[in-house]
Amino acid sequence: MKLRSLFLLVCSCFCSIAAWAQNQKPNPQYVLQSTPNPVQYKNFYLFTLFQQEQGLKKLIQNDPGLSTLFKNRTLKIANAIKECGNDITCFANAFKFNEDEISAISTRLVQLFKETDVLNVMLQRHVIPSGCYAMYGHLAPVEMLVKAWEQDAKSVNHTIAVYVEGFKPNYPKIDSIGFNVKDKGYPELVNTNALLSLNTKNKLFFEPSMQFALIALEINERNEAGDYEPMMSTVNKASLSAIKKTNFSAYKYSLILVPGEGPEERDTELSAGGMLRCRLAAEQYNNGAAPFIMVSGGRVHPYKTKYSEAYEMKRFLMNSLHIPESAILMEPHARHTTTNLRNAARIMFRYGMPMDKVALTVTVRSQSRYISHVMPQRCIKELGYEPYRIGKRLSDNALEFFPNVMSLQIDFDEPMDP
């Protein structure tokens, strides 16, 4: 009897662990909690949940430790407005989270997690199913909470470093600050941004810093992360409706991905390379390879271009190649080849497309070889994981790939395409 009881106890433990592991996976039915400014929730999803979950918001706002930290930070910002003058670094340091603050907040969040179920409920209902912090999905919930907080803090710090202080981003030629930080009028802009962060609506410990970072992106005209959002009800409305009616088993591939090539001339809407890539995709589509074409590419080349690669490719597919709008998915945020495939995987997951079915990417020979031979290592270096798995090579221009759900992970140091 004792052995049987022990056996049942062990089985129960294994079942609990298995159920917990199962719950750690992102959920394709989950709907992201949005904000009027999509740049916010796409970069700082945990902070967005802190604001929107009313019970959680109340907990954070009323907690003595976090409340004291908020008061100290607002005092530091007020002093910076009075004393920093033309010192941009002085302003930036008033808003960045330093290591002591990050550690103190981590400790307090762990304590709150143990004292109340509110934070754990948020993790189970939102953080885990969203996939936005998927790289920490193997951790215990409280550890995942700390990692998510630390990531959002790093994201704020990075945005301020690049778009306030003028530090180099990962890709300086296309993503750099839009101001000369040594210009005599620039400190006044930063001072005004700092003043706005003391808005009385900002009552949570992270809000002044997050608002300061978001306004910095706005005045730099670097809100590309919000382009065409919410895409499900705008540029992808017709294709999303078609997805729900599609029998994917009738096709060899789930979709045909077209990575863009931005023009270098400011007045050019779509490059020759972009047109040719579209023609390659249209050929595969017309041969019945897949029910959808996804065009991928943001407002990237040249610096601060007004033209979106994905939008211009979609127009070309519709107007010149007569592909129906319902068969075209737009992915207008990728700024590099790494994120062409990562963002494709995200849309496929969130739109309910089969993630275990092979997809096809078509492009010019050099880029196709780059995707298969070089990019997996580059993705590990820049993203921390491979957003896709390579399948068969069909030709110099056509390559199979399998999307990876890990692609839902937010990238903290790419605020224009997080």
Short mmCIF file of C-alpha atoms in Angstrom, two decimals:
data_model
loop_
_atom_site.label_atom_id
_atom_site.label_comp_id
_atom_site.label_asym_id
_atom_site.label_seq_id
_atom_site.Cartn_x
_atom_site.Cartn_y
_atom_site.Cartn_z
CA MET A 1 0.00 0.00 0.00
CA LYS A 2 2.85 2.34 0.85
CA LEU A 3 4.54 1.59 -2.48
CA ARG A 4 1.29 2.23 -4.32
CA SER A 5 0.87 5.56 -2.54
CA LEU A 6 4.43 6.51 -3.36
CA PHE A 7 3.88 5.52 -6.99
CA LEU A 8 0.72 7.63 -7.21
CA LEU A 9 2.51 10.57 -5.60
CA VAL A 10 5.36 10.37 -8.11
CA CYS A 11 2.91 10.08 -11.00
CA SER A 12 1.02 13.08 -9.67
CA CYS A 13 4.23 15.11 -9.54
CA PHE A 14 5.15 14.14 -13.08
CA CYS A 15 1.67 15.05 -14.29
CA SER A 16 1.87 18.42 -12.55
CA ILE A 17 5.26 19.11 -14.11
CA ALA A 18 3.98 18.05 -17.53
CA ALA A 19 0.90 20.25 -17.19
CA TRP A 20 3.05 23.19 -16.09
CA ALA A 21 5.41 22.68 -19.04
CA GLN A 22 2.43 22.50 -21.39
CA ASN A 23 1.11 25.79 -20.00
CA GLN A 24 4.48 27.41 -20.64
CA LYS A 25 3.89 27.36 -24.39
CA PRO A 26 2.55 30.37 -26.36
CA ASN A 27 -1.09 30.15 -27.37
CA PRO A 28 -2.09 30.99 -30.97
CA GLN A 29 -5.53 32.05 -29.72
CA TYR A 30 -4.04 34.63 -27.38
CA VAL A 31 -4.74 38.27 -28.32
CA LEU A 32 -2.06 40.80 -27.42
CA GLN A 33 -3.20 43.60 -25.11
CA SER A 34 -2.85 46.70 -27.25
CA THR A 35 -2.36 50.40 -26.50
CA PRO A 36 -3.23 53.54 -28.54
CA ASN A 37 0.47 53.69 -29.40
CA PRO A 38 1.42 50.24 -30.74
CA VAL A 39 5.11 51.09 -30.35
CA GLN A 40 4.60 50.75 -26.60
CA TYR A 41 3.11 47.28 -26.35
CA LYS A 42 5.40 45.90 -29.04
CA ASN A 43 8.50 47.06 -27.12
CA PHE A 44 7.37 46.97 -23.49
CA TYR A 45 4.74 44.28 -23.15
CA LEU A 46 5.21 43.59 -19.43
CA PHE A 47 4.92 47.31 -18.67
CA THR A 48 1.75 47.42 -20.76
CA LEU A 49 0.27 44.58 -18.69
CA PHE A 50 1.24 46.38 -15.48
CA GLN A 51 -0.82 49.33 -16.70
CA GLN A 52 -3.84 47.49 -18.06
CA GLU A 53 -4.45 44.75 -15.51
CA GLN A 54 -6.31 46.80 -12.90
CA GLY A 55 -5.68 44.54 -9.91
CA LEU A 56 -1.99 44.39 -10.77
CA LYS A 57 -1.81 48.13 -11.38
CA LYS A 58 -3.32 48.78 -7.97
CA LEU A 59 -0.88 46.35 -6.34
CA ILE A 60 2.15 48.05 -7.89
CA GLN A 61 0.89 51.57 -7.26
CA ASN A 62 0.12 50.92 -3.58
CA ASP A 63 3.16 48.82 -2.74
CA PRO A 64 5.32 50.82 -0.29
CA GLY A 65 8.62 49.74 -1.82
CA LEU A 66 7.70 50.42 -5.44
CA SER A 67 5.85 53.60 -4.45
CA THR A 68 8.97 54.93 -2.71
CA LEU A 69 11.06 54.08 -5.75
CA PHE A 70 8.60 55.97 -7.97
CA LYS A 71 8.80 59.04 -5.73
CA ASN A 72 12.60 58.93 -5.69
CA ARG A 73 12.73 58.65 -9.48
CA THR A 74 10.35 61.55 -10.03
CA LEU A 75 12.43 63.64 -7.62
CA LYS A 76 15.58 62.70 -9.56
CA ILE A 77 13.90 63.73 -12.83
CA ALA A 78 12.70 67.03 -11.36
CA ASN A 79 16.25 67.78 -10.18
CA ALA A 80 17.59 66.91 -13.64
CA ILE A 81 15.22 69.39 -15.26
CA LYS A 82 16.57 72.11 -12.97
CA GLU A 83 20.24 71.18 -12.96
CA CYS A 84 21.26 69.30 -16.13
CA GLY A 85 21.33 72.35 -18.40
CA ASN A 86 22.94 71.26 -21.68
CA ASP A 87 24.24 67.94 -20.34
CA ILE A 88 22.37 65.26 -22.30
CA THR A 89 23.99 62.42 -20.35
CA CYS A 90 22.72 63.98 -17.15
CA PHE A 91 19.14 63.84 -18.46
CA ALA A 92 19.56 60.29 -19.75
CA ASN A 93 20.91 59.02 -16.44
CA ALA A 94 17.90 60.44 -14.62
CA PHE A 95 15.63 58.19 -16.69
CA LYS A 96 17.67 55.04 -17.22
CA PHE A 97 17.29 52.23 -14.71
CA ASN A 98 20.63 51.70 -12.99
CA GLU A 99 21.81 48.30 -11.79
CA ASP A 100 20.83 48.94 -8.17
CA GLU A 101 17.30 49.93 -9.17
CA ILE A 102 16.90 46.93 -11.44
CA SER A 103 18.07 44.61 -8.67
CA ALA A 104 15.85 46.26 -6.05
CA ILE A 105 12.77 46.04 -8.26
CA SER A 106 13.53 42.41 -9.10
CA THR A 107 13.72 41.61 -5.39
CA ARG A 108 10.46 43.39 -4.66
CA LEU A 109 8.62 41.70 -7.53
CA VAL A 110 9.74 38.31 -6.23
CA GLN A 111 8.40 39.19 -2.77
CA LEU A 112 5.07 40.33 -4.22
CA PHE A 113 4.87 37.16 -6.29
CA LYS A 114 5.16 35.10 -3.10
CA GLU A 115 2.73 37.27 -1.11
CA THR A 116 -0.11 37.43 -3.66
CA ASP A 117 -1.37 35.46 -6.66
CA VAL A 118 -1.88 38.54 -8.86
CA LEU A 119 1.50 38.41 -10.58
CA ASN A 120 1.28 34.66 -11.20
CA VAL A 121 -2.19 35.07 -12.70
CA MET A 122 -0.81 37.70 -15.07
CA LEU A 123 1.99 35.36 -16.11
CA GLN A 124 -0.39 32.48 -16.80
CA ARG A 125 -3.04 34.58 -18.57
CA HIS A 126 -0.81 36.91 -20.55
CA VAL A 127 2.96 36.67 -20.38
CA ILE A 128 3.32 32.96 -21.15
CA PRO A 129 0.59 32.63 -23.81
CA SER A 130 1.77 35.82 -25.54
CA GLY A 131 5.18 34.35 -26.30
CA CYS A 132 6.69 37.83 -25.93
CA TYR A 133 9.21 36.43 -23.43
CA ALA A 134 9.44 32.95 -24.92
CA MET A 135 13.18 32.64 -24.31
CA TYR A 136 12.41 32.42 -20.59
CA GLY A 137 9.62 29.86 -20.96
CA HIS A 138 11.77 27.10 -19.48
CA LEU A 139 12.09 28.98 -16.19
CA ALA A 140 9.86 28.84 -13.14
CA PRO A 141 7.16 31.56 -13.28
CA VAL A 142 8.78 33.84 -10.71
CA GLU A 143 12.11 33.66 -12.56
CA MET A 144 10.34 34.40 -15.82
CA LEU A 145 8.77 37.48 -14.21
CA VAL A 146 12.19 38.80 -13.20
CA LYS A 147 13.64 38.19 -16.66
CA ALA A 148 10.70 39.93 -18.32
CA TRP A 149 11.10 42.96 -16.02
CA GLU A 150 14.83 43.10 -16.66
CA GLN A 151 14.24 42.89 -20.41
CA ASP A 152 11.79 45.81 -20.45
CA ALA A 153 14.19 47.86 -18.30
CA LYS A 154 17.04 47.11 -20.73
CA SER A 155 14.79 48.08 -23.62
CA VAL A 156 14.04 51.48 -22.07
CA ASN A 157 17.74 52.02 -21.38
CA HIS A 158 18.74 51.08 -24.91
CA THR A 159 16.14 53.37 -26.50
CA ILE A 160 17.30 56.31 -24.39
CA ALA A 161 20.97 55.59 -25.13
CA VAL A 162 20.41 55.59 -28.90
CA TYR A 163 17.60 58.11 -29.42
CA VAL A 164 18.48 60.61 -26.69
CA GLU A 165 22.24 60.31 -26.16
CA GLY A 166 23.09 59.40 -29.75
CA PHE A 167 24.82 56.07 -29.09
CA LYS A 168 25.24 53.86 -32.16
CA PRO A 169 22.39 51.39 -32.79
CA ASN A 170 23.03 47.93 -34.18
CA TYR A 171 22.78 49.29 -37.73
CA PRO A 172 23.93 52.93 -37.69
CA LYS A 173 23.42 53.63 -41.40
CA ILE A 174 19.66 53.10 -41.21
CA ASP A 175 18.68 53.36 -37.54
CA SER A 176 20.68 56.25 -36.03
CA ILE A 177 19.35 59.22 -34.06
CA GLY A 178 17.83 61.99 -36.17
CA PHE A 179 19.44 64.88 -34.27
CA ASN A 180 22.89 66.34 -33.86
CA VAL A 181 23.29 65.92 -30.10
CA LYS A 182 25.86 68.75 -30.08
CA ASP A 183 23.43 71.22 -31.63
CA LYS A 184 22.78 74.09 -29.23
CA GLY A 185 19.01 73.69 -29.48
CA TYR A 186 18.94 69.95 -28.78
CA PRO A 187 19.14 70.09 -24.94
CA GLU A 188 15.93 72.12 -24.89
CA LEU A 189 14.10 69.30 -26.70
CA VAL A 190 15.40 66.77 -24.18
CA ASN A 191 14.47 69.07 -21.28
CA THR A 192 10.92 69.43 -22.62
CA ASN A 193 10.61 65.66 -23.03
CA ALA A 194 11.78 65.23 -19.44
CA LEU A 195 9.21 67.75 -18.24
CA LEU A 196 6.41 65.86 -20.00
CA SER A 197 7.39 62.65 -18.20
CA LEU A 198 6.27 64.19 -14.90
CA ASN A 199 2.68 64.01 -16.15
CA THR A 200 0.41 63.36 -13.16
CA LYS A 201 -1.04 60.32 -14.97
CA ASN A 202 2.33 58.60 -14.57
CA LYS A 203 2.05 56.90 -11.18
CA LEU A 204 3.83 53.58 -11.68
CA PHE A 205 7.57 53.24 -11.08
CA PHE A 206 8.45 52.65 -14.75
CA GLU A 207 6.07 55.09 -16.45
CA PRO A 208 8.17 58.29 -16.55
CA SER A 209 11.11 56.42 -18.09
CA MET A 210 8.94 54.53 -20.57
CA GLN A 211 7.20 57.73 -21.66
CA PHE A 212 10.55 59.52 -22.02
CA ALA A 213 11.80 56.70 -24.28
CA LEU A 214 8.60 56.61 -26.36
CA ILE A 215 8.60 60.36 -26.95
CA ALA A 216 12.27 60.16 -27.92
CA LEU A 217 11.31 57.69 -30.66
CA GLU A 218 8.43 59.91 -31.72
CA ILE A 219 10.43 63.12 -32.13
CA ASN A 220 13.12 61.16 -33.97
CA GLU A 221 10.38 60.03 -36.38
CA ARG A 222 11.25 56.44 -35.50
CA ASN A 223 7.82 54.97 -34.80
CA GLU A 224 8.15 52.36 -37.55
CA ALA A 225 7.19 49.55 -35.15
CA GLY A 226 3.63 50.89 -35.29
CA ASP A 227 3.32 51.07 -39.07
CA TYR A 228 -0.05 49.79 -40.34
CA GLU A 229 -1.06 48.48 -36.91
CA PRO A 230 -3.45 46.90 -36.13
CA MET A 231 -2.70 44.91 -39.28
CA MET A 232 -5.39 42.32 -38.61
CA SER A 233 -8.05 44.96 -39.21
CA THR A 234 -6.20 47.03 -41.82
CA VAL A 235 -3.70 45.81 -44.46
CA ASN A 236 -4.12 42.10 -43.63
CA LYS A 237 -7.85 42.06 -43.02
CA ALA A 238 -8.69 40.39 -46.35
CA SER A 239 -5.94 37.78 -46.12
CA LEU A 240 -6.74 36.97 -42.47
CA SER A 241 -10.34 36.29 -43.46
CA ALA A 242 -9.10 34.01 -46.26
CA ILE A 243 -6.77 32.13 -43.89
CA LYS A 244 -9.73 31.10 -41.75
CA LYS A 245 -11.33 29.44 -44.78
CA THR A 246 -8.20 27.83 -46.24
CA ASN A 247 -7.56 24.09 -46.35
CA PHE A 248 -3.79 24.16 -45.98
CA SER A 249 -3.51 20.40 -46.53
CA ALA A 250 -4.37 21.02 -50.18
CA TYR A 251 -1.08 22.87 -50.68
CA LYS A 252 2.55 21.84 -50.48
CA TYR A 253 3.53 25.06 -48.68
CA SER A 254 1.74 27.26 -46.17
CA LEU A 255 2.98 30.46 -47.81
CA ILE A 256 5.59 32.01 -50.09
CA LEU A 257 7.77 34.55 -48.30
CA VAL A 258 9.30 37.43 -50.27
CA PRO A 259 12.13 39.27 -48.45
CA GLY A 260 12.40 42.83 -49.69
CA GLU A 261 15.25 44.85 -51.12
CA GLY A 262 15.05 48.54 -50.36
CA PRO A 263 16.05 51.06 -53.03
CA GLU A 264 18.96 53.41 -52.38
CA GLU A 265 17.35 56.36 -54.22
CA ARG A 266 15.05 58.47 -52.06
CA ASP A 267 12.32 58.90 -54.68
CA THR A 268 12.21 55.24 -55.76
CA GLU A 269 9.16 53.42 -54.42
CA LEU A 270 10.16 49.85 -55.27
CA SER A 271 13.60 48.60 -56.31
CA ALA A 272 14.27 46.42 -59.34
CA GLY A 273 15.22 43.63 -56.93
CA GLY A 274 11.87 43.98 -55.19
CA MET A 275 10.01 43.68 -58.47
CA LEU A 276 11.94 40.57 -59.48
CA ARG A 277 11.34 38.92 -56.09
CA CYS A 278 7.62 39.57 -56.51
CA ARG A 279 7.66 37.95 -59.94
CA LEU A 280 9.38 34.86 -58.53
CA ALA A 281 6.68 34.62 -55.85
CA ALA A 282 3.82 35.17 -58.30
CA GLU A 283 5.13 32.36 -60.46
CA GLN A 284 5.08 29.94 -57.50
CA TYR A 285 1.63 31.17 -56.45
CA ASN A 286 0.17 30.77 -59.93
CA ASN A 287 1.56 27.22 -60.02
CA GLY A 288 -0.45 26.44 -56.86
CA ALA A 289 2.52 26.02 -54.50
CA ALA A 290 0.86 27.93 -51.63
CA PRO A 291 -2.36 29.82 -50.92
CA PHE A 292 -0.60 33.00 -49.75
CA ILE A 293 2.30 35.29 -50.54
CA MET A 294 3.88 37.25 -47.69
CA VAL A 295 5.84 40.38 -48.63
CA SER A 296 8.31 41.45 -45.95
CA GLY A 297 10.23 44.68 -45.46
CA GLY A 298 9.85 47.97 -43.63
CA ARG A 299 10.76 51.61 -44.20
CA VAL A 300 14.51 51.00 -44.25
CA HIS A 301 16.49 52.16 -47.29
CA PRO A 302 17.52 54.88 -47.74
CA TYR A 303 17.73 56.41 -44.25
CA LYS A 304 14.29 57.56 -43.08
CA THR A 305 12.60 56.67 -46.36
CA LYS A 306 8.85 57.22 -46.51
CA TYR A 307 8.32 54.09 -48.60
CA SER A 308 7.51 50.72 -47.06
CA GLU A 309 9.00 47.77 -48.96
CA ALA A 310 6.13 45.46 -48.05
CA TYR A 311 3.45 47.97 -49.02
CA GLU A 312 5.09 48.73 -52.37
CA MET A 313 5.56 45.01 -53.12
CA LYS A 314 1.93 44.36 -52.30
CA ARG A 315 0.87 47.12 -54.68
CA PHE A 316 3.10 45.66 -57.41
CA LEU A 317 1.70 42.17 -56.89
CA MET A 318 -1.87 43.45 -57.11
CA ASN A 319 -1.57 46.08 -59.84
CA SER A 320 1.07 44.61 -62.12
CA LEU A 321 0.87 40.86 -61.48
CA HIS A 322 -2.88 40.67 -60.67
CA ILE A 323 -2.55 38.69 -57.45
CA PRO A 324 -5.72 39.12 -55.33
CA GLU A 325 -5.37 41.13 -52.12
CA SER A 326 -6.83 38.24 -50.11
CA ALA A 327 -3.79 36.14 -51.07
CA ILE A 328 -1.21 38.73 -49.93
CA LEU A 329 0.03 39.13 -46.36
CA MET A 330 1.99 42.26 -45.49
CA GLU A 331 4.86 42.19 -43.00
CA PRO A 332 5.95 45.86 -42.98
CA HIS A 333 8.37 45.97 -40.05
CA ALA A 334 11.46 43.88 -40.86
CA ARG A 335 14.63 45.93 -41.21
CA HIS A 336 17.07 43.09 -41.84
CA THR A 337 16.99 39.66 -43.47
CA THR A 338 17.07 38.04 -40.01
CA THR A 339 13.75 39.60 -39.14
CA ASN A 340 12.13 38.90 -42.51
CA LEU A 341 11.86 35.25 -41.45
CA ARG A 342 11.35 35.96 -37.76
CA ASN A 343 8.44 38.32 -38.41
CA ALA A 344 6.96 35.90 -40.93
CA ALA A 345 6.89 33.23 -38.23
CA ARG A 346 5.16 35.66 -35.85
CA ILE A 347 2.38 36.47 -38.28
CA MET A 348 1.91 32.82 -39.20
CA PHE A 349 1.49 31.93 -35.52
CA ARG A 350 -0.79 34.81 -34.59
CA TYR A 351 -2.97 34.38 -37.69
CA GLY A 352 -3.52 30.70 -37.04
CA MET A 353 -1.46 29.30 -39.92
CA PRO A 354 0.07 25.81 -39.47
CA MET A 355 3.48 26.12 -37.81
CA ASP A 356 4.43 22.52 -38.50
CA LYS A 357 3.94 22.87 -42.26
CA VAL A 358 6.86 23.79 -44.49
CA ALA A 359 6.91 27.26 -46.06
CA LEU A 360 8.82 28.61 -49.06
CA THR A 361 10.98 31.70 -49.46
CA VAL A 362 11.86 32.99 -52.91
CA THR A 363 14.44 35.67 -53.67
CA VAL A 364 17.56 36.34 -55.71
CA ARG A 365 20.34 33.76 -55.57
CA SER A 366 22.71 35.74 -53.30
CA GLN A 367 20.09 36.40 -50.63
CA SER A 368 18.75 32.87 -50.80
CA ARG A 369 22.24 31.45 -50.20
CA TYR A 370 22.72 33.94 -47.38
CA ILE A 371 19.51 32.72 -45.71
CA SER A 372 20.61 29.09 -45.87
CA HIS A 373 24.34 29.40 -45.17
CA VAL A 374 25.05 32.52 -43.13
CA MET A 375 21.92 33.73 -41.43
CA PRO A 376 21.34 30.92 -38.90
CA GLN A 377 24.59 31.82 -37.13
CA ARG A 378 23.85 35.53 -37.43
CA CYS A 379 20.41 35.00 -35.89
CA ILE A 380 21.91 33.19 -32.91
CA LYS A 381 24.35 36.07 -32.42
CA GLU A 382 21.78 38.86 -32.80
CA LEU A 383 18.53 37.28 -31.61
CA GLY A 384 19.74 34.45 -29.38
CA TYR A 385 17.95 31.72 -31.34
CA GLU A 386 17.18 30.55 -34.89
CA PRO A 387 13.74 31.83 -35.99
CA TYR A 388 13.47 29.14 -38.65
CA ARG A 389 14.77 25.72 -39.66
CA ILE A 390 16.04 25.18 -43.19
CA GLY A 391 14.29 22.63 -45.38
CA LYS A 392 15.15 21.54 -48.92
CA ARG A 393 16.69 23.81 -51.52
CA LEU A 394 14.55 23.68 -54.66
CA SER A 395 16.66 26.00 -56.80
CA ASP A 396 19.03 28.96 -56.59
CA ASN A 397 15.98 31.13 -55.87
CA ALA A 398 13.68 28.88 -53.83
CA LEU A 399 14.30 27.49 -50.35
CA GLU A 400 12.05 25.65 -47.91
CA PHE A 401 11.89 26.68 -44.24
CA PHE A 402 10.01 25.79 -41.08
CA PRO A 403 8.97 28.69 -38.80
CA ASN A 404 9.96 28.64 -35.12
CA VAL A 405 7.50 29.81 -32.46
CA MET A 406 10.46 31.22 -30.49
CA SER A 407 10.22 34.11 -32.96
CA LEU A 408 7.53 35.67 -30.75
CA GLN A 409 10.30 36.77 -28.37
CA ILE A 410 10.63 40.58 -28.17
CA ASP A 411 14.04 41.92 -29.22
CA PHE A 412 14.97 44.53 -26.61
CA ASP A 413 17.60 46.41 -28.65
CA GLU A 414 15.65 46.96 -31.88
CA PRO A 415 12.91 49.45 -30.92
CA MET A 416 11.77 49.99 -34.52
CA ASP A 417 11.22 46.26 -35.01
CA PRO A 418 11.20 44.62 -31.58
#
